[in-house]
Coordinates of C-alpha atoms in Angstrom, one line a residue:
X1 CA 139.9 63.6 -105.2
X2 CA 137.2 64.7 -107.8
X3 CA 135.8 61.1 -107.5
X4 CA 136.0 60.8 -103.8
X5 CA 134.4 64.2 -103.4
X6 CA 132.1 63.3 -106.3
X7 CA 131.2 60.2 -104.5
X8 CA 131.1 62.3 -101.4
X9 CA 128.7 64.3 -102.7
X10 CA 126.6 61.0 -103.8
X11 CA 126.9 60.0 -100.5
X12 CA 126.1 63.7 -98.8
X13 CA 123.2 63.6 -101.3
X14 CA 122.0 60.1 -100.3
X15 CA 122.1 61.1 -96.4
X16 CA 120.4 64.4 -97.9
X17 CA 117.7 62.3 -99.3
X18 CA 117.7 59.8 -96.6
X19 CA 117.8 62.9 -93.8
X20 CA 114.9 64.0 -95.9
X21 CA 112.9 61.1 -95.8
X22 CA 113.8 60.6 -92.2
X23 CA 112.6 64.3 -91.8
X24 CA 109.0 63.6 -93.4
X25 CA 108.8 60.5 -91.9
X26 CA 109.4 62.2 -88.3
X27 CA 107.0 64.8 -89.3
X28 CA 104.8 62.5 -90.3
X29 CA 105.2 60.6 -86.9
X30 CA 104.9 64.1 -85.3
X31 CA 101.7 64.8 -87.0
X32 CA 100.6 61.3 -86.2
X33 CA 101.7 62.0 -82.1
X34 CA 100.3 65.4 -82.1
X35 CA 96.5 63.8 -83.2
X36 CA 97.4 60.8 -80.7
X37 CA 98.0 63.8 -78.2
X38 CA 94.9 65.5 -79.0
X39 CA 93.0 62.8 -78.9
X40 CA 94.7 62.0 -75.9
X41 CA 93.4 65.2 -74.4
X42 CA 90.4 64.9 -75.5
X43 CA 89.8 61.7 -74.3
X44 CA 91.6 62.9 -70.8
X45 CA 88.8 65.9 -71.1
X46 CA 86.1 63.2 -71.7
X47 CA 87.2 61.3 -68.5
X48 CA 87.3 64.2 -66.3
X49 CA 84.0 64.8 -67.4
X50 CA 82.5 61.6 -66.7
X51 CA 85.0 61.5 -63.1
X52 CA 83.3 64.8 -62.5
X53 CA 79.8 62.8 -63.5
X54 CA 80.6 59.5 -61.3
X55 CA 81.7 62.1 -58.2
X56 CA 78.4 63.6 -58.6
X57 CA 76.9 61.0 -58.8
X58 CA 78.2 59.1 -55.9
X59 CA 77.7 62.5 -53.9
X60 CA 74.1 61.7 -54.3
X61 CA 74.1 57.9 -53.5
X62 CA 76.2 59.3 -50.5
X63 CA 73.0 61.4 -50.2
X64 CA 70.7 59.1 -51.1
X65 CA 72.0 56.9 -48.2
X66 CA 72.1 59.2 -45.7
X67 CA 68.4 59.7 -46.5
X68 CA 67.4 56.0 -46.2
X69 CA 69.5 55.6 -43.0
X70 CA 67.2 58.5 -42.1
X71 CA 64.7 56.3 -43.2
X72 CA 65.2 53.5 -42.0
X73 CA 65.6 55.3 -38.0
X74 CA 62.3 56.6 -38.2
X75 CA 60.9 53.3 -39.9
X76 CA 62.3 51.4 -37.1
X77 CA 61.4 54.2 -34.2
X78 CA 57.4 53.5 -35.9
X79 CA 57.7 50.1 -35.8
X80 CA 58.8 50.6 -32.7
X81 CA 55.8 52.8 -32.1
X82 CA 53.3 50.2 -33.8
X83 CA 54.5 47.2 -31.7
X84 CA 53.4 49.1 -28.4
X85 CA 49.9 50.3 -30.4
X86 CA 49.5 46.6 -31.2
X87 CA 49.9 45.5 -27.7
X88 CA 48.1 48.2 -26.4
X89 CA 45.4 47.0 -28.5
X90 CA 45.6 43.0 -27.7
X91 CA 45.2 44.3 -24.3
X92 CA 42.3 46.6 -24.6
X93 CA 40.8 43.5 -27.5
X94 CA 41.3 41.0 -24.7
X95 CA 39.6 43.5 -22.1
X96 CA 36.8 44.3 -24.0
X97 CA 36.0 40.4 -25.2
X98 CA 36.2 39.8 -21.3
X99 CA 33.8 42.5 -21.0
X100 CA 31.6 41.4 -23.8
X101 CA 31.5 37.5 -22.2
X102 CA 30.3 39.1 -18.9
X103 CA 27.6 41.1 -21.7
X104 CA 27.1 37.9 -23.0
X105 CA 26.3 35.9 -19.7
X106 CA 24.4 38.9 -18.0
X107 CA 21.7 39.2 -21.6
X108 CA 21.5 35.2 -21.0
X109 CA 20.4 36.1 -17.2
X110 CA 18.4 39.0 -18.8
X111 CA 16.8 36.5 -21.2
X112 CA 15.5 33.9 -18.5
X113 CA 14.6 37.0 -16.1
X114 CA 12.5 37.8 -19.3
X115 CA 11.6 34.6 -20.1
X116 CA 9.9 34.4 -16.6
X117 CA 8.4 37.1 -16.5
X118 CA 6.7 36.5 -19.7
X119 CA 5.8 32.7 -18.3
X120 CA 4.7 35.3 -14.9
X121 CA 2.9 37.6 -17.3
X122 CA 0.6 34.7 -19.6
X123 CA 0.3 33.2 -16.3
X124 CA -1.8 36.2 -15.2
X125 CA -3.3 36.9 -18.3
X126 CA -4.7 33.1 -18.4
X127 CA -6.3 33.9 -15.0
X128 CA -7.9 37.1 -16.1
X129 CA -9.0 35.4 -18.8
X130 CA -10.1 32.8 -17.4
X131 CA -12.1 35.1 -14.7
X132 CA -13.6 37.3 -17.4
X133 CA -14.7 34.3 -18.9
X134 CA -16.4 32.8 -16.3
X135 CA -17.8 35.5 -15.3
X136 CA -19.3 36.5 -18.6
X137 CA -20.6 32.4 -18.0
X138 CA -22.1 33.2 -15.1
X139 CA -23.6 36.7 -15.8
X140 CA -24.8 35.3 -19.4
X141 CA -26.9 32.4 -17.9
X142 CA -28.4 34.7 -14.8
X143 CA -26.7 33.5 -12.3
X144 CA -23.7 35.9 -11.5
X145 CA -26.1 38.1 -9.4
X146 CA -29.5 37.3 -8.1
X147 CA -31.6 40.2 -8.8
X148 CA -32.9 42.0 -5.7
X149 CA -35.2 45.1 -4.6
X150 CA -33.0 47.7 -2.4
X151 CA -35.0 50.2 -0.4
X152 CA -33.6 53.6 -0.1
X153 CA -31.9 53.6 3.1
X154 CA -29.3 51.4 1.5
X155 CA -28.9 53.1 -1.5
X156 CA -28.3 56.4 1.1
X157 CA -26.2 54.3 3.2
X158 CA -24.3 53.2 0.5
X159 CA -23.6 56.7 -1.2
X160 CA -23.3 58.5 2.0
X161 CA -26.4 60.0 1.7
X162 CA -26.2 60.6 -2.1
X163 CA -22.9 62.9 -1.1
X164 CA -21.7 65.6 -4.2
X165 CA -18.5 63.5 -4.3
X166 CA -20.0 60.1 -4.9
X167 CA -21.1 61.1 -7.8
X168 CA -20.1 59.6 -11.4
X169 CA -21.9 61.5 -13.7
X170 CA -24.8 64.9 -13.7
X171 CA -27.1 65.9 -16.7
X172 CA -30.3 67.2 -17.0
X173 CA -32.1 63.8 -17.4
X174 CA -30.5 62.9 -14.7
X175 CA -27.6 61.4 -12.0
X176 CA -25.6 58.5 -11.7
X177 CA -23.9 57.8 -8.6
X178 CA -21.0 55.6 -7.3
X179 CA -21.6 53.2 -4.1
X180 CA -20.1 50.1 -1.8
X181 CA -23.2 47.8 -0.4
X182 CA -22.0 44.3 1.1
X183 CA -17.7 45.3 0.0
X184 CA -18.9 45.6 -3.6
X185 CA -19.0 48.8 -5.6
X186 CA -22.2 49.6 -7.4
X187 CA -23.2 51.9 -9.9
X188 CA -26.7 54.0 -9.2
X189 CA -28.8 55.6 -12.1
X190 CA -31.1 57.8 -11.3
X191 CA -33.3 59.7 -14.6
X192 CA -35.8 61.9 -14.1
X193 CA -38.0 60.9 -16.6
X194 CA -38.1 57.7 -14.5
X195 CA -39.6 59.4 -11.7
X196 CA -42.8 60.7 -13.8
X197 CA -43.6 57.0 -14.6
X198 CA -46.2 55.0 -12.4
X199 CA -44.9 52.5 -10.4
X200 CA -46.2 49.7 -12.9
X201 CA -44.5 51.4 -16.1
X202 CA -41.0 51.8 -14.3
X203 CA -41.3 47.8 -12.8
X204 CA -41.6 47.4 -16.5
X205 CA -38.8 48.7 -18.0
X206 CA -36.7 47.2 -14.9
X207 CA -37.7 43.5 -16.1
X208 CA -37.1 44.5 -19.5
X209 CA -33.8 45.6 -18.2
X210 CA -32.9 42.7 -15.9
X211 CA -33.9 40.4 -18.4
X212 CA -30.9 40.9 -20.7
X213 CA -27.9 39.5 -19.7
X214 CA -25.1 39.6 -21.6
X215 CA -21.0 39.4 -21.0
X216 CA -20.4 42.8 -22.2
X217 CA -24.0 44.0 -21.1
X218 CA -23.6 46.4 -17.8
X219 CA -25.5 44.4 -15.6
X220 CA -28.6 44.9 -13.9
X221 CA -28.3 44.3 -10.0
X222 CA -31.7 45.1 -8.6
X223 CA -33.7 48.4 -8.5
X224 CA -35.3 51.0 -5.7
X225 CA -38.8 51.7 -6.7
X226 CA -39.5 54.6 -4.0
X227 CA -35.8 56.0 -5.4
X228 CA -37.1 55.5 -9.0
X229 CA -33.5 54.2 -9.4
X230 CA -31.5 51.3 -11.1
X231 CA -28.5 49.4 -9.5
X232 CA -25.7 48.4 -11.8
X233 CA -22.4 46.8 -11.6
X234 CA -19.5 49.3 -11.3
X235 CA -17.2 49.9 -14.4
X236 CA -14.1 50.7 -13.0
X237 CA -12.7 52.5 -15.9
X238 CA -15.2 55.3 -17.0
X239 CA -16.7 55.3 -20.4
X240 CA -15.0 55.0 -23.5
X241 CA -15.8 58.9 -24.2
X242 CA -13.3 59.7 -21.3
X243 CA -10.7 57.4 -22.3
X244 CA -10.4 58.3 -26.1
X245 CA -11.1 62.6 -25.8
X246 CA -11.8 63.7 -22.3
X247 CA -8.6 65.9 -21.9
X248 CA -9.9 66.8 -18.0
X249 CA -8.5 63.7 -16.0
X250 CA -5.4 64.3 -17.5
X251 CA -4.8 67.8 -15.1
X252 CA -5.4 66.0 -12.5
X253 CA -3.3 63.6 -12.5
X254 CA -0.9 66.0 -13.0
X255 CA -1.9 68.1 -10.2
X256 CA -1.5 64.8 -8.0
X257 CA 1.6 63.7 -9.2
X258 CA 3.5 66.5 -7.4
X259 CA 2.7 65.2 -4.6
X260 CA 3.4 61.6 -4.7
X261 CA 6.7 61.1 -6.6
X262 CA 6.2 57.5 -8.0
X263 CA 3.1 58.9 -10.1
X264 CA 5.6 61.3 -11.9
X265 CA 6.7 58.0 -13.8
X266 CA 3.2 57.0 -15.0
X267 CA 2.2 58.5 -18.2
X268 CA -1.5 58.6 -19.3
X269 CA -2.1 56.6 -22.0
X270 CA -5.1 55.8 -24.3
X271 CA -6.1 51.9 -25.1
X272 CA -3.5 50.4 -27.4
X273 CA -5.1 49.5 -31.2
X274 CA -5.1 45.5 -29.7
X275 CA -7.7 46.4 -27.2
X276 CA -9.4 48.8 -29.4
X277 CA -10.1 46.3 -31.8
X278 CA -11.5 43.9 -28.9
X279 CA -13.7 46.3 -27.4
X280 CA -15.0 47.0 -30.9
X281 CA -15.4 42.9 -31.1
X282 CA -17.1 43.1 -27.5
X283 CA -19.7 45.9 -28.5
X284 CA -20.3 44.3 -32.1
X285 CA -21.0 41.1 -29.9
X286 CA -23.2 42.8 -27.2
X287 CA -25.6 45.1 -30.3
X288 CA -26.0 41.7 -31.9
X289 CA -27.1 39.6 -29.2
X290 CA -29.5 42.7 -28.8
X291 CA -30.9 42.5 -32.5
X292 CA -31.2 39.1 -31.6
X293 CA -33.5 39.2 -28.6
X294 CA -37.2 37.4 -28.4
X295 CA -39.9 37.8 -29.1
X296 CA -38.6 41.1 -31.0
X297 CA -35.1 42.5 -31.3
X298 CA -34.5 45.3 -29.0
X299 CA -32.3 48.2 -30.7
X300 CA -29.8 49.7 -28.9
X301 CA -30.8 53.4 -30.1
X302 CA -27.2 55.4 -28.3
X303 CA -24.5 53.5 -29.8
X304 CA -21.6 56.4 -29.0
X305 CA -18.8 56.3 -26.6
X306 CA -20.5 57.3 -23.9
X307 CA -22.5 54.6 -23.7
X308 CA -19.7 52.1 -23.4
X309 CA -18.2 51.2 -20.1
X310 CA -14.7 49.9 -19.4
X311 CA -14.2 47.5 -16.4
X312 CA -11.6 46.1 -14.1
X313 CA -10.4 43.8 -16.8
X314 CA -10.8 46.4 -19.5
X315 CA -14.1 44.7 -21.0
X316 CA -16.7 46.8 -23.0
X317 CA -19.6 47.3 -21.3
X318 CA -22.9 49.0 -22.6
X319 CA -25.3 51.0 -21.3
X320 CA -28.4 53.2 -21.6
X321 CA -29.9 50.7 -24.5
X322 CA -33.5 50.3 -25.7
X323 CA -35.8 53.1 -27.4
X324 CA -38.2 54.8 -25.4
X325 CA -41.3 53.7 -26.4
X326 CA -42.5 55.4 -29.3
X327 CA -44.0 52.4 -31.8
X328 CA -41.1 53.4 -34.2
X329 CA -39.7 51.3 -36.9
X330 CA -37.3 48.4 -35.2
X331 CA -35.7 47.9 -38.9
X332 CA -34.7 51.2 -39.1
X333 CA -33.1 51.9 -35.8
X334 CA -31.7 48.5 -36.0
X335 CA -30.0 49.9 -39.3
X336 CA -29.3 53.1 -37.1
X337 CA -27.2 50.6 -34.8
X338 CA -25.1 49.5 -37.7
X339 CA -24.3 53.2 -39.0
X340 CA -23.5 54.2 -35.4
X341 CA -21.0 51.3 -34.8
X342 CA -19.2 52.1 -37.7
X343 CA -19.1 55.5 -36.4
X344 CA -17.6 54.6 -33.3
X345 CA -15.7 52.2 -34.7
X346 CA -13.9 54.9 -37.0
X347 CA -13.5 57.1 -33.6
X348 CA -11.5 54.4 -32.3
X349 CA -8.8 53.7 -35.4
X350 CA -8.8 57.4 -35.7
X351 CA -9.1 59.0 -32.1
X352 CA -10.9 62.1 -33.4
X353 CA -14.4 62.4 -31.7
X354 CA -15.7 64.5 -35.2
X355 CA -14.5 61.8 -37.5
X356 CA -14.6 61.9 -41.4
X357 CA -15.6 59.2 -43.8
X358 CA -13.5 59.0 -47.3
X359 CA -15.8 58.1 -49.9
X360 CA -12.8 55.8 -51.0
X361 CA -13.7 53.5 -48.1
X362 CA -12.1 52.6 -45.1
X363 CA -9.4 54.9 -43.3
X364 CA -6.2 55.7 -45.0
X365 CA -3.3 54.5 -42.9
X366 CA -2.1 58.0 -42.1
X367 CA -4.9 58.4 -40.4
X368 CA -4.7 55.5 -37.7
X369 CA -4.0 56.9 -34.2
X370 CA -0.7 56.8 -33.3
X371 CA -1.3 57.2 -29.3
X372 CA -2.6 53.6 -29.5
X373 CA 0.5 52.4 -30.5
X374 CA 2.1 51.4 -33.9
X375 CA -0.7 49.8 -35.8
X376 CA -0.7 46.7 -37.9
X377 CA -1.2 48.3 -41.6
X378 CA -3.6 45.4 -42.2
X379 CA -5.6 45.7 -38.6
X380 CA -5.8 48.9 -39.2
X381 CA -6.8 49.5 -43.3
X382 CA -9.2 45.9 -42.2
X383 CA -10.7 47.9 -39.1
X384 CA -11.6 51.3 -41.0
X385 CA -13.0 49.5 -43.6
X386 CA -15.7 47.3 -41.8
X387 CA -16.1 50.4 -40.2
X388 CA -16.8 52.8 -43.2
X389 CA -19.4 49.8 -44.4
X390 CA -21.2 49.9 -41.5
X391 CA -22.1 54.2 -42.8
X392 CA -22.9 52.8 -45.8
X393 CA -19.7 54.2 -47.5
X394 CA -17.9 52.9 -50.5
X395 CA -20.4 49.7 -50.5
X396 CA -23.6 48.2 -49.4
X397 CA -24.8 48.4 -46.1
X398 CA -23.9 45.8 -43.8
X399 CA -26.2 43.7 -41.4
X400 CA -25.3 43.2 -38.1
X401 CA -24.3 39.7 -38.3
X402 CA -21.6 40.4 -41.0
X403 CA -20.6 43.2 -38.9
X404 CA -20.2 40.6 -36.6
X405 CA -18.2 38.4 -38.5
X406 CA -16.2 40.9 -40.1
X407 CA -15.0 42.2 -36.7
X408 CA -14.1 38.6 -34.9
X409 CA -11.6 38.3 -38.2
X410 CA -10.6 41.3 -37.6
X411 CA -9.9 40.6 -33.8
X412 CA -8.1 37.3 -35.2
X413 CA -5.8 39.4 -37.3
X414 CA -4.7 41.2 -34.3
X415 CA -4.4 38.6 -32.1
X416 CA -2.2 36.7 -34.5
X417 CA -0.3 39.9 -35.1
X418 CA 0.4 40.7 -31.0
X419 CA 1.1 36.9 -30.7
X420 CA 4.1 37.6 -33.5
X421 CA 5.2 40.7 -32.1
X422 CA 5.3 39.2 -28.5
X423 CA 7.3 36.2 -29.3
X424 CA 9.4 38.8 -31.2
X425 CA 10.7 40.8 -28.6
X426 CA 10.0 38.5 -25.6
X427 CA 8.0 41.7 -24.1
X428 CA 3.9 43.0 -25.1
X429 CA 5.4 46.9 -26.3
X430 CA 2.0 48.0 -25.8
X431 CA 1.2 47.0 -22.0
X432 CA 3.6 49.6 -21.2
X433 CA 1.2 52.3 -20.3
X434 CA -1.9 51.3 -18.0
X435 CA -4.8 52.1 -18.0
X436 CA -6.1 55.2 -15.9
X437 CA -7.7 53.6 -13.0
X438 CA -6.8 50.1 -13.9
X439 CA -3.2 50.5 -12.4
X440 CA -3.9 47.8 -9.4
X441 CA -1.6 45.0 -10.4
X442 CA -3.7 41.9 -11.4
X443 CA -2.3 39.5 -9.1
X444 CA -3.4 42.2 -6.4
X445 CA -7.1 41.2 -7.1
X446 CA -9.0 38.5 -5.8
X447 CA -10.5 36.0 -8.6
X448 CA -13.4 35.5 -7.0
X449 CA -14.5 39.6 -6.1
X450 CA -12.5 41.2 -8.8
X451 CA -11.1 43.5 -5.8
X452 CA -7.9 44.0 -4.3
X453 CA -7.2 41.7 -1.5
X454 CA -7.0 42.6 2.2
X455 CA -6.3 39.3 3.3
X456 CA -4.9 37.4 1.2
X457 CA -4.8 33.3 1.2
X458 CA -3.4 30.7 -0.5
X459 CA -5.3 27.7 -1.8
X460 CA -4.6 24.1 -2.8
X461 CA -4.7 25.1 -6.5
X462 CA -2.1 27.7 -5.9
X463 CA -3.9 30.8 -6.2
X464 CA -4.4 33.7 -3.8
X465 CA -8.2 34.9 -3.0
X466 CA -9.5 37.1 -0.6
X467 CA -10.2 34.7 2.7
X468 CA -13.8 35.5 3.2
X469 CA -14.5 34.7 -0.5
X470 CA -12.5 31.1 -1.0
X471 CA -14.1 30.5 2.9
X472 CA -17.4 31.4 1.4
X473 CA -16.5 29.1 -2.0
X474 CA -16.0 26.1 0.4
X475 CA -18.3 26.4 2.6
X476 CA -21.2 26.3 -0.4
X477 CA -20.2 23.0 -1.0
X478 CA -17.6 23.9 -3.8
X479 CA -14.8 21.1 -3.9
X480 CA -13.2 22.4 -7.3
X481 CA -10.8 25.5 -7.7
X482 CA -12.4 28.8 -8.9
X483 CA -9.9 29.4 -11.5
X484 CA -9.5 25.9 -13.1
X485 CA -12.5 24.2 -12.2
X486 CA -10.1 21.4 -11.0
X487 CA -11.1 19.3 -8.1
X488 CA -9.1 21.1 -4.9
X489 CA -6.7 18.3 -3.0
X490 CA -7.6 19.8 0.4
X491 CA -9.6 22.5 1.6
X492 CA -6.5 23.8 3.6
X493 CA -5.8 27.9 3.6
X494 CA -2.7 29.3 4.1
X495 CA -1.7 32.9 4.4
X496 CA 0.5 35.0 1.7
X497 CA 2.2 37.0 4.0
X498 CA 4.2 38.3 1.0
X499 CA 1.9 39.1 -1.2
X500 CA -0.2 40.9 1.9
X501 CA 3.0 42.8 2.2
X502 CA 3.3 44.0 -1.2
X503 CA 0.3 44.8 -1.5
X504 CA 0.8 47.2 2.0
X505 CA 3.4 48.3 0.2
X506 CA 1.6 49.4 -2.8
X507 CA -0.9 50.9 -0.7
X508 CA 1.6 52.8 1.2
X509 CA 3.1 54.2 -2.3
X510 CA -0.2 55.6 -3.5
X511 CA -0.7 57.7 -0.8

């Protein structure tokens, strides 16, 4: 019994031991389980975190989405929006390239109306070129007018008795009236110096008078000895004194346009630079065939604006020339002539009557007048200069033939420049304003008179002329056409009704 509980006791200690190790190895297995567990929690801590992270996170995508659909319906209500802009603009693009072909097509119309006109326009200038020309022919060989005595009842007649109103001009050395003798308009001069010369020394000054003949020379028609008077042509366009600084014409023809309403659309207007630069040309031309006279030159002696006429066809004419006699020194008024053109001629770029002279030489371009119109920089630098030459300013004096010279090239520079600008613009810019006086419309006037038609008639050439003045052309044996010097087909006449009409119709405007 000792040995069985003895090796009971073995045994109970052997369970002991084995209970024991079963006990540390359960502890240890429960230490091990309780770190699985808390890792376990942890880890179930870790994933509620990041399940709290992803729900988050797919509460903004939910957001996010929500947003774009948002988007998206306003993206698709604009594109909407821009599909009806779009259309509405291919309609108003195809509208407004329909209205720009009907632009298109009416400036081609515009174009050939212009076109023609301009063909219309050099037409007319041609012929009043042509007419200035041949009547500078005809008054420089003698022929345009044959001289003639008038006795003093036509010189009454012909001013209605030497009326207040048919006067042009009053001084105290004299008058000059206005006139119509035989449907042509005359200019009477009357001096009173004239009248205390004998009857030989005024016949004398008459030939010397008639005797020159020049294109841009007033012309001498005839005289009245009784009247102690000289007959001119008649410069329709006053002097150039009016036309550059008289500021009295221009009241009045404000004053008249009240009453007739197409007048209010006229503006005065001075002579564009183009014509200034001609006229200067004209008078250079008219002093130096002067100078040139024989047996001795005849000076001039008055070269200022007021001694220069302006005609139908806005042509210089001068007047009031030769010295009184006085045995003074031709050379040195002759030289007088040259400083007094240059005067004038700076007047003209400049339109100031009391001009200035830079010692520089020439005019600065500032200085050109801008009433003329926009001036060539070189026509008008080229134009002051000859002129400042002429005064003797910045250089040696100039003679009268290279003042001459110097002033066709200087008309050749402007020609060539209005030729480019016309071809430019398909229009002359500076024809817009017309002249005071010279407003009848050109093909208004007959070639042959230089006056406006009454009756007007059509010849074989195809031009209009007054009937009494082609009838008077044929019947002298002419068989060629005034204006081309063409020989005429027929000698048939047929009336322009239309043009007569217009030209009633103008009438009936200006009154």
């Amino acid at each position: 019994m000792a040995l069985e509980k003895r090796n009971e006791a073995k045994v109970g200690i052997e369970r002991c031991r084995k209970a024991a190790w079963v006990i540390s190895v359960c502890d240890r297995r429960a230490r091990e389980l309780k770190g699985h567990e808390d890792e376990e929690k942890d880890r179930q801590i870790d994933l509620k975190m990041e399940l709290d992270i992803v729900r988050k996170q797919q509460e903004e995508a939910f957001d996010d989405i929500l947003e774009n659909e948002k988007r998206l319906k306003s993206a698709l209500e604009l594109e909407g929006e821009l599909k009806d802009i779009i259309q509405a603009n291919l309609s108003e693009r195809l509208r407004i390239e329909a209205q720009l072909d009907n632009a298109a097509i009416t400036r081609e119309e515009i174009l050939r109306e212009i076109n023609e006109m301009c063909k219309q326009r050099d037409v007319f200038r041609r012929r009043s070129v042509f007419c200035r020309e041949r009547r500078a022919v005809i008054m420089s060989n003698g022929l345009g007018y044959n001289y003639r005595e008038f006795t003093e009842d036509e010189l009454r007649k012909a001013t209605d008795n030497f009326s207040d109103h048919m006067q042009i001009k009053f001084g105290p050395k004299g008058v000059i009236y206005k006139g119509r003798l035989n449907h042509t308009m005359i200019a009477i001069k009357m001096q009173d110096e004239w009248r205390r010369k004998s009857q030989e020394e005024f016949q004398a000054k008459v030939n010397l008078l008639r005797q020159i003949r020049h294109p841009h020379i007033l012309t001498v028609l005839g005289a009245c000895s009784n009247a102690r008077s000289v007959v001119y042509e008649y410069a329709h366009n006053r002097s150039l004194q009016d036309i550059l600084f008289s500021t009295k014409n221009p009241s009045k023809r404000s004053s008249s346009s009240t009453k007739n309403p197409r007048s209010r659309r006229k503006r005065p207007s001075l002579l564009p630079w183009h014509d200034r630069v001609r006229i200067a040309a004209e008078i250079c031309s008219a002093v130096a065939f002067l100078h040139a006279t024989t047996p001795w030159p005849t000076p001039h002696g008055r070269i200022r604006p007021s001694n220069v006429l302006i005609d139908r066809n806005l042509a210089a004419k001068i007047v009031d020339f030769g010295a009184e006699e006085g045995g003074g020194d031709v050379g040195e008024e002759m030289r007088k002539d040259v400083c007094d053109l240059g005067v004038l001629m700076l007047q003209m770029v400049t339109g100031r009557e009391d001009v200035e002279v830079e010692r520089r030489g020439g005019v600065l371009v500032g200085e050109a007048d801008e009433r003329a119109g926009e001036w060539p920089v070189e026509v008008a630098v080229r134009f002051g200069v000859v002129g400042a030459r002429c005064v003797q300013v910045g250089g040696v004096a100039m003679g009268m033939e290279e003042v001459l010279r110097e002033m066709e090239e200087v008309r050749r520079m402007a020609v060539a420049w209005r030729q480019h600008w016309c071809d430019g613009y398909g229009r002359d810019r500076d024809r817009d304003d017309e002249m005071d006086g010279s407003d009848v419309p050109s093909v208004f006037v007959c070639p042959i008179l230089q006056e406006l038609m009454k009756q007007p008639y059509i010849a074989a050439d195809g031009f209009s002329y007054e009937r009494e003045a082609i009838e008077a052309w044929v019947r002298s044996g002419h068989d060629t056409s005034p204006m081309t010097n063409l020989k005429l087909q027929h000698t048939r006449l047929t009336p322009n009704h239309t043009l007569r009409s217009l030209i009633e119709d103008w009438h009936y405007n200006r009154s």
